[in-house]
Amino acid sequence: MKKRVQRVQPEPIFRLDLVRRLLREMFEGRWTGGDRLVETELAARFGVSRTPVREALSELAAVGLIEMRPNCGAVMRPFGPSQIEELYEVRGVLESHATQQACDRVDPREITHLLATCEALLADKARDAEWSRRAWAVDRALHELLAAGSGNRRLAEEIARYGRFAQVIREVVGNRSHAQEEAVRQHLDILRAVAARQPQTAAEAMRRHLQAAALAALDVLAPRFTASLTAN
């Protein structure tokens, strides 16, 4: 009997938005390794109570971006190109395994729908903001579908955690150097392998996709890290 596919329940948007805003400020170089992130200061900065700040910091600590120290609180860990590579490497391990497990579990109709959507995106000559929004929506739907289809709730939750980090990077990278177009083509490779029930091929296609995403992120963010270090 097939396991029932259960999607991870979305978390309150308030908390996720705060995580996103903190990540953006990290990318912009507001903090460097060793800096303290004080709950009261962050609460005042973002106009919220300390509770969502504490939850957001715990989220960042879970992916290794900050460290929670006794009698000190949240401290920013060194963050640069090598840390981005590590985070995407973890995503590759998690999501390639989820993809392999999902091959015989996901609804073929959902795969067919995503295939048609990706093909329509590539056929559309416009590469405007609306096209970009549609491309990101497909990206999110694909990764969520395969994570849920793995049949492993804990695995799906970890993928979602790292996916929130990746979402902010995607917003920064955008379609520079046609990164989104390449991602849509990679999605087609993944979906075709899943549709053909080829788990190893699908897993390898997912791994290549995330390796390409890491390179696109580094191409945009590495100069920012360099500039931040120079300014400091």
Short mmCIF file of C-alpha atoms in Angstrom, two decimals, residues 2-78:
data_model
loop_
_atom_site.label_atom_id
_atom_site.label_comp_id
_atom_site.label_asym_id
_atom_site.label_seq_id
_atom_site.Cartn_x
_atom_site.Cartn_y
_atom_site.Cartn_z
CA LYS A 2 1.29 3.44 -0.89
CA LYS A 3 1.86 5.93 1.84
CA ARG A 4 -0.52 8.82 1.80
CA VAL A 5 1.20 12.00 0.67
CA GLN A 6 0.99 14.63 3.41
CA ARG A 7 2.21 18.15 2.80
CA VAL A 8 3.94 20.05 5.55
CA GLN A 9 1.52 22.55 7.07
CA PRO A 10 2.53 26.15 6.30
CA GLU A 11 3.84 28.13 9.26
CA PRO A 12 2.42 31.52 10.29
CA ILE A 13 3.37 34.07 7.65
CA PHE A 14 4.38 36.54 10.37
CA ARG A 15 7.27 34.39 11.53
CA LEU A 16 8.38 33.47 8.02
CA ASP A 17 8.41 37.10 6.95
CA LEU A 18 10.68 37.96 9.87
CA VAL A 19 13.07 35.13 8.93
CA ARG A 20 13.10 36.45 5.37
CA ARG A 21 13.85 40.02 6.49
CA LEU A 22 16.67 38.88 8.76
CA LEU A 23 18.20 36.83 5.95
CA ARG A 24 18.05 39.76 3.57
CA GLU A 25 19.91 41.95 6.05
CA MET A 26 22.53 39.23 6.49
CA PHE A 27 23.08 39.17 2.74
CA GLU A 28 23.37 42.95 2.72
CA GLY A 29 26.21 42.74 5.26
CA ARG A 30 24.48 44.29 8.25
CA TRP A 31 26.15 41.70 10.50
CA THR A 32 29.44 39.83 10.26
CA GLY A 33 30.78 36.80 12.09
CA GLY A 34 30.85 37.34 15.85
CA ASP A 35 28.21 40.08 15.92
CA ARG A 36 25.43 39.70 18.50
CA LEU A 37 21.81 39.76 17.40
CA VAL A 38 20.02 41.18 20.41
CA GLU A 39 16.36 40.21 20.71
CA THR A 40 15.19 43.51 22.17
CA GLU A 41 16.98 45.52 19.49
CA LEU A 42 15.59 43.38 16.69
CA ALA A 43 12.08 43.55 18.15
CA ALA A 44 12.28 47.34 18.21
CA ARG A 45 13.76 47.44 14.71
CA PHE A 46 11.01 45.36 13.14
CA GLY A 47 8.18 46.56 15.37
CA VAL A 48 7.33 43.17 16.84
CA SER A 49 7.43 41.46 20.23
CA ARG A 50 10.39 39.37 21.33
CA THR A 51 8.55 36.08 20.80
CA PRO A 52 8.59 36.02 16.97
CA VAL A 53 12.15 37.35 17.05
CA ARG A 54 13.18 34.45 19.28
CA GLU A 55 11.42 31.99 16.98
CA ALA A 56 13.05 33.48 13.88
CA LEU A 57 16.49 33.31 15.49
CA SER A 58 15.88 29.66 16.37
CA GLU A 59 15.05 29.04 12.73
CA LEU A 60 18.33 30.61 11.60
CA ALA A 61 20.23 28.66 14.24
CA ALA A 62 18.73 25.42 12.91
CA VAL A 63 20.42 25.95 9.52
CA GLY A 64 23.68 27.06 11.10
CA LEU A 65 23.60 30.76 10.27
CA ILE A 66 23.72 31.88 13.88
CA GLU A 67 24.77 30.27 17.16
CA MET A 68 22.76 30.43 20.37
CA ARG A 69 25.27 30.87 23.23
CA PRO A 70 24.46 30.63 26.96
CA ASN A 71 24.45 34.03 28.69
CA CYS A 72 25.09 35.72 25.35
CA GLY A 73 22.20 34.98 23.04
CA ALA A 74 22.32 34.84 19.26
CA VAL A 75 25.71 35.36 17.62
CA MET A 76 26.25 35.59 13.88
CA ARG A 77 28.46 32.85 12.50
CA PRO A 78 30.96 33.59 9.71
#
